[in-house]
Amino acid sequence: MSTHSFELPPAKEYAPYQPGPFRLAMDLHPLNLAEWIEVDEHLPAELAEKQRLLAERHHEVFAALPEAAAGAAETLALLVDHLPARFPQVYQLEGDRLHNRATAETWPLAGGRMHPLELAGRLVQEDLCLMGRDPASGLYRLTGACLCFPSRWRLAEKLGKPLDAIHGPVPGYAAALGAPMNRLFERLKSHKPVWRLNWSVVDDPALFQPIAPAGPDYATNVTAANAGDKLWLRLERQTLRRLAASNDILFTIRIYSRPLSVLAGQPERAAQLAAAIRGLNEEMRLYKSMRPIIGAALAWLDRTAAAGCG
């Protein structure tokens, strides 16, 4: 099947930077289900990267426990309904076959050998994580994921674990968010999904980043002069929705990675990001592996912000 000539929309520009002292918070917003999945100009390249990772590093980017079966099938069914309706230029359903016109791929939906959660993950730019309620403990735990673009965590180390254990490395999580997150997962309604944003600054543009740099003071060649090209804004758009039939919770993660230089003509956003970085406490700077690059990043951002005021 050949591709057709049509333009995919540009990637959205999110700026979730908050000035002032950093505060760990869920910062959830109601999600309009029409905006559940985002499709943009990077769709062909990012889906090609997913195909490569699933071919070459399958055991690192896909895993599913047996109890994920119902939620995985429901996830695929939701996407097969949603994508052709929301993005008819890109996705077309013909019988039991789904066509992606942007990538010239056709996926059989019935009787295939591929796990439904893996197939679902190959359709969209988002990574997909399923959380199921453990009958014994009552806690939600990670039962399956197609996680091609992790932000410095390994799927194999988190599979089967509850929320508290998954977020254990996050400074202050247990005290600030442990109980609220567990309540959210317990009470989340299928008709009231939510979304949130995360951000970081990294020195690697790769979407697949399962491992953080070695040590808190790793070597870097980033300077105040080259930080615009050597540092990258890594944003996460996350959604949470309860699956009505299986009662699992589907967690989607969309990664946006772009060079810091995109802020060159946006002095206000450069100033906002600089203020947010200055507000990070030492624990969070270490957790985000930002300590060796913070000086260069702030110098570049300050210069960019000042240039806009001149």
XYZ file of C-alpha atoms in Angstrom:
310
model
C 0.000 0.000 0.000
C 1.443 3.374 -0.965
C 1.315 6.571 1.020
C -0.801 9.518 -0.120
C 0.151 13.163 -0.162
C -1.234 14.956 2.870
C 0.324 17.050 5.578
C 0.512 15.912 9.158
C 0.004 18.697 11.727
C 3.010 20.262 13.462
C 3.964 18.990 16.906
C 2.315 20.831 19.777
C 4.394 23.257 21.806
C 3.952 22.541 25.506
C 5.623 24.652 28.196
C 4.855 23.158 31.619
C 7.474 25.193 33.462
C 6.519 26.596 36.849
C 8.636 29.345 38.439
C 9.406 29.259 42.128
C 10.510 26.410 44.404
C 9.825 22.979 42.923
C 6.825 21.197 44.386
C 5.985 17.587 43.602
C 2.340 17.525 42.503
C 0.039 15.483 40.306
C -1.149 18.644 38.503
C -3.922 16.763 36.701
C -6.291 18.225 34.120
C -9.550 16.805 32.748
C -8.936 15.065 29.413
C -11.221 15.544 26.443
C -11.215 12.055 24.914
C -11.164 13.599 21.440
C -7.626 14.736 22.373
C -6.603 11.409 23.942
C -4.032 10.552 21.250
C -1.854 13.119 19.468
C -0.740 12.701 15.862
C 1.785 15.052 14.286
C 4.545 15.474 11.719
C 6.857 13.080 13.602
C 4.472 10.115 13.293
C 6.329 8.263 10.476
C 9.764 8.660 12.048
C 8.639 7.764 15.563
C 6.656 4.722 14.450
C 9.671 3.588 12.404
C 11.800 3.894 15.539
C 9.249 1.823 17.458
C 9.373 -0.877 14.778
C 13.171 -0.924 14.981
C 13.208 -1.201 18.766
C 10.546 -3.917 18.804
C 12.566 -5.857 16.233
C 15.999 -5.411 17.819
C 15.283 -5.008 21.577
C 11.881 -6.595 22.000
C 12.451 -7.916 25.514
C 13.435 -4.409 26.674
C 10.469 -2.523 25.231
C 7.560 -4.944 25.495
C 6.276 -7.154 28.307
C 2.890 -8.353 29.458
C 1.765 -10.551 32.330
C -1.121 -12.978 31.706
C -3.501 -10.776 33.710
C -2.998 -7.970 31.165
C -4.879 -9.901 28.464
C -8.311 -8.310 28.902
C -6.976 -4.761 29.269
C -4.686 -5.211 26.264
C -7.550 -6.369 24.034
C -9.682 -3.470 25.258
C -6.876 -0.982 24.596
C -6.494 -2.174 21.019
C -10.243 -2.065 20.450
C -10.424 1.520 21.762
C -7.645 2.641 19.435
C -9.166 0.874 16.432
C -12.403 2.785 17.109
C -10.753 6.105 17.938
C -8.005 6.524 15.345
C -10.028 6.294 12.080
C -12.738 8.513 13.579
C -10.344 11.157 14.937
C -7.680 11.040 12.180
C -9.453 9.765 9.042
C -6.707 11.102 6.752
C -4.182 8.844 8.470
C -6.026 5.754 9.699
C -8.562 3.777 7.688
C -10.389 0.643 8.841
C -11.361 -1.884 6.195
C -12.924 -5.000 7.606
C -10.433 -6.494 10.030
C -7.486 -4.517 8.676
C -6.293 -1.096 9.834
C -4.328 1.016 7.359
C -1.885 3.738 8.374
C -1.589 5.955 5.299
C 1.288 7.968 6.774
C 3.528 4.916 7.102
C 2.067 2.638 4.394
C 1.449 -0.052 7.008
C -1.527 -2.386 7.184
C -2.256 -4.286 10.374
C -4.484 -7.382 10.553
C -6.662 -7.142 13.645
C -8.118 -10.651 13.836
C -6.275 -13.865 14.532
C -2.822 -12.335 14.478
C 0.070 -13.700 16.502
C 1.053 -10.329 17.964
C 0.011 -9.453 21.497
C -2.786 -6.845 21.272
C -0.903 -4.418 23.516
C 2.140 -4.593 21.253
C 0.013 -4.025 18.165
C -1.673 -1.098 19.900
C 1.735 0.365 20.685
C 2.781 0.137 17.025
C -0.179 2.259 15.936
C 0.539 5.465 17.884
C 3.395 7.689 18.987
C 2.426 7.202 22.633
C 3.838 4.450 24.823
C 1.136 2.381 26.524
C 1.246 1.044 30.086
C -1.467 -1.075 31.707
C -2.082 -1.021 35.448
C -4.275 -3.752 36.942
C -5.682 -4.035 40.450
C -4.089 -6.827 42.460
C -6.908 -8.749 44.199
C -4.706 -9.652 47.177
C -3.341 -6.202 48.059
C -5.911 -3.993 46.340
C -3.041 -1.989 44.834
C -2.617 -1.229 41.160
C 0.482 -2.721 39.582
C 2.090 -2.606 36.154
C 0.832 -5.658 34.238
C 1.997 -4.821 30.726
C 3.565 -2.137 28.566
C 4.762 -1.259 25.115
C 7.458 1.152 26.276
C 9.743 2.128 23.417
C 10.612 5.609 24.647
C 11.344 5.304 28.396
C 12.722 8.276 30.291
C 15.503 6.527 32.176
C 13.668 3.524 33.580
C 13.617 -0.108 32.596
C 10.387 -1.959 31.974
C 11.796 -5.244 33.258
C 12.549 -3.641 36.628
C 9.021 -2.210 37.046
C 6.811 -5.000 35.649
C 4.495 -6.447 38.278
C 5.257 -3.720 40.808
C 2.722 -1.369 42.444
C 2.744 2.409 42.105
C 4.804 3.085 45.225
C 7.584 0.747 44.107
C 7.535 2.051 40.530
C 7.975 5.627 41.754
C 10.341 4.743 44.591
C 13.345 6.599 43.077
C 11.382 9.867 42.763
C 12.465 12.178 45.618
C 9.581 12.926 47.964
C 7.079 10.702 46.115
C 6.094 8.557 49.099
C 5.388 11.558 51.338
C 3.784 13.885 48.797
C 2.100 11.668 46.223
C 1.982 8.075 47.455
C -1.445 8.179 49.088
C -3.035 10.640 46.602
C -1.910 8.548 43.633
C -3.295 5.359 45.138
C -6.612 7.132 45.781
C -6.664 8.459 42.218
C -6.209 4.977 40.776
C -8.902 3.596 43.062
C -11.449 6.305 42.240
C -10.717 7.171 38.598
C -13.894 6.946 36.497
C -13.896 5.654 32.929
C -15.777 8.765 31.767
C -13.422 11.186 33.549
C -9.893 10.629 32.181
C -7.074 13.011 33.107
C -3.760 14.230 31.725
C -0.611 15.920 32.934
C 2.830 17.092 31.750
C 6.393 16.411 32.885
C 9.590 18.074 31.739
C 13.340 17.667 31.938
C 16.483 18.883 30.216
C 18.832 16.175 28.940
C 21.999 15.939 26.854
C 20.712 13.154 24.592
C 18.045 13.510 21.874
C 17.291 9.764 21.734
C 13.690 8.760 22.400
C 14.810 5.396 23.821
C 16.582 6.296 27.078
C 16.273 3.453 29.585
C 19.452 4.363 31.495
C 20.479 7.588 33.227
C 24.051 8.917 32.880
C 26.553 7.185 35.132
C 27.018 9.057 38.391
C 25.767 12.475 39.512
C 28.764 14.316 38.021
C 29.123 12.547 34.672
C 31.396 14.078 32.026
C 29.780 16.429 29.543
C 30.954 18.660 26.703
C 28.019 21.047 27.100
C 28.993 24.706 27.517
C 27.130 27.991 27.750
C 28.010 28.583 24.080
C 26.742 25.285 22.682
C 23.931 24.426 25.130
C 21.252 25.370 22.596
C 22.386 22.572 20.301
C 23.754 20.103 22.867
C 20.822 20.094 25.309
C 17.312 18.849 24.693
C 13.937 19.613 26.176
C 12.276 16.297 26.966
C 8.575 16.696 27.651
C 6.115 13.968 28.623
C 2.401 14.236 28.009
C 0.727 11.575 30.121
C -2.904 10.464 30.129
C -4.768 8.198 32.539
C -8.091 6.553 31.765
C -9.944 3.640 33.285
C -10.923 0.932 30.825
C -14.638 0.353 31.328
C -14.749 -3.378 30.574
C -11.530 -4.715 32.159
C -11.378 -2.072 34.933
C -7.635 -1.705 34.237
C -6.091 1.749 33.998
C -4.312 2.714 30.788
C -1.422 5.118 31.168
C -0.155 6.715 27.942
C 3.161 8.548 27.667
C 3.954 10.769 24.698
C 7.542 12.027 24.468
C 8.448 15.327 22.850
C 12.195 15.789 22.380
C 13.512 18.964 20.804
C 16.725 20.995 21.082
C 16.931 23.800 23.604
C 17.556 26.078 20.615
C 13.816 26.013 19.814
C 13.553 28.644 22.561
C 15.986 30.966 20.771
C 13.161 33.141 19.525
C 11.012 32.719 22.620
C 12.594 34.812 25.388
C 9.583 34.511 27.713
C 9.658 30.723 27.593
C 13.437 30.729 28.025
C 12.985 32.841 31.155
C 10.225 30.531 32.412
C 12.384 27.448 31.961
C 15.365 29.123 33.655
C 13.167 30.021 36.639
C 11.848 26.461 36.845
C 15.369 25.006 36.759
C 16.497 27.399 39.493
C 13.531 26.222 41.568
C 14.637 22.573 41.528
C 16.006 21.348 44.832
C 19.254 19.390 44.906
C 17.502 16.026 45.190
C 15.464 16.678 42.062
C 18.494 17.943 40.162
C 20.230 14.680 40.962
C 17.159 12.612 40.087
C 16.867 14.352 36.710
C 20.648 13.913 36.143
C 20.908 17.640 35.517
C 23.680 18.720 37.884
C 26.569 18.722 35.343
C 24.540 20.630 32.717
C 22.626 23.132 34.832
C 25.257 25.891 34.700
C 25.481 25.793 30.902
C 21.718 25.542 30.506
C 21.032 28.537 32.745
C 23.716 30.650 31.084
C 22.240 29.947 27.633
C 18.655 30.502 28.786
C 19.508 33.721 30.612
C 21.287 35.072 27.543
C 18.329 34.113 25.344
C 15.840 35.719 27.719
C 17.923 38.899 27.954
C 18.241 39.148 24.170
C 14.479 39.247 23.912
C 14.302 42.147 26.341
C 16.853 44.249 24.514
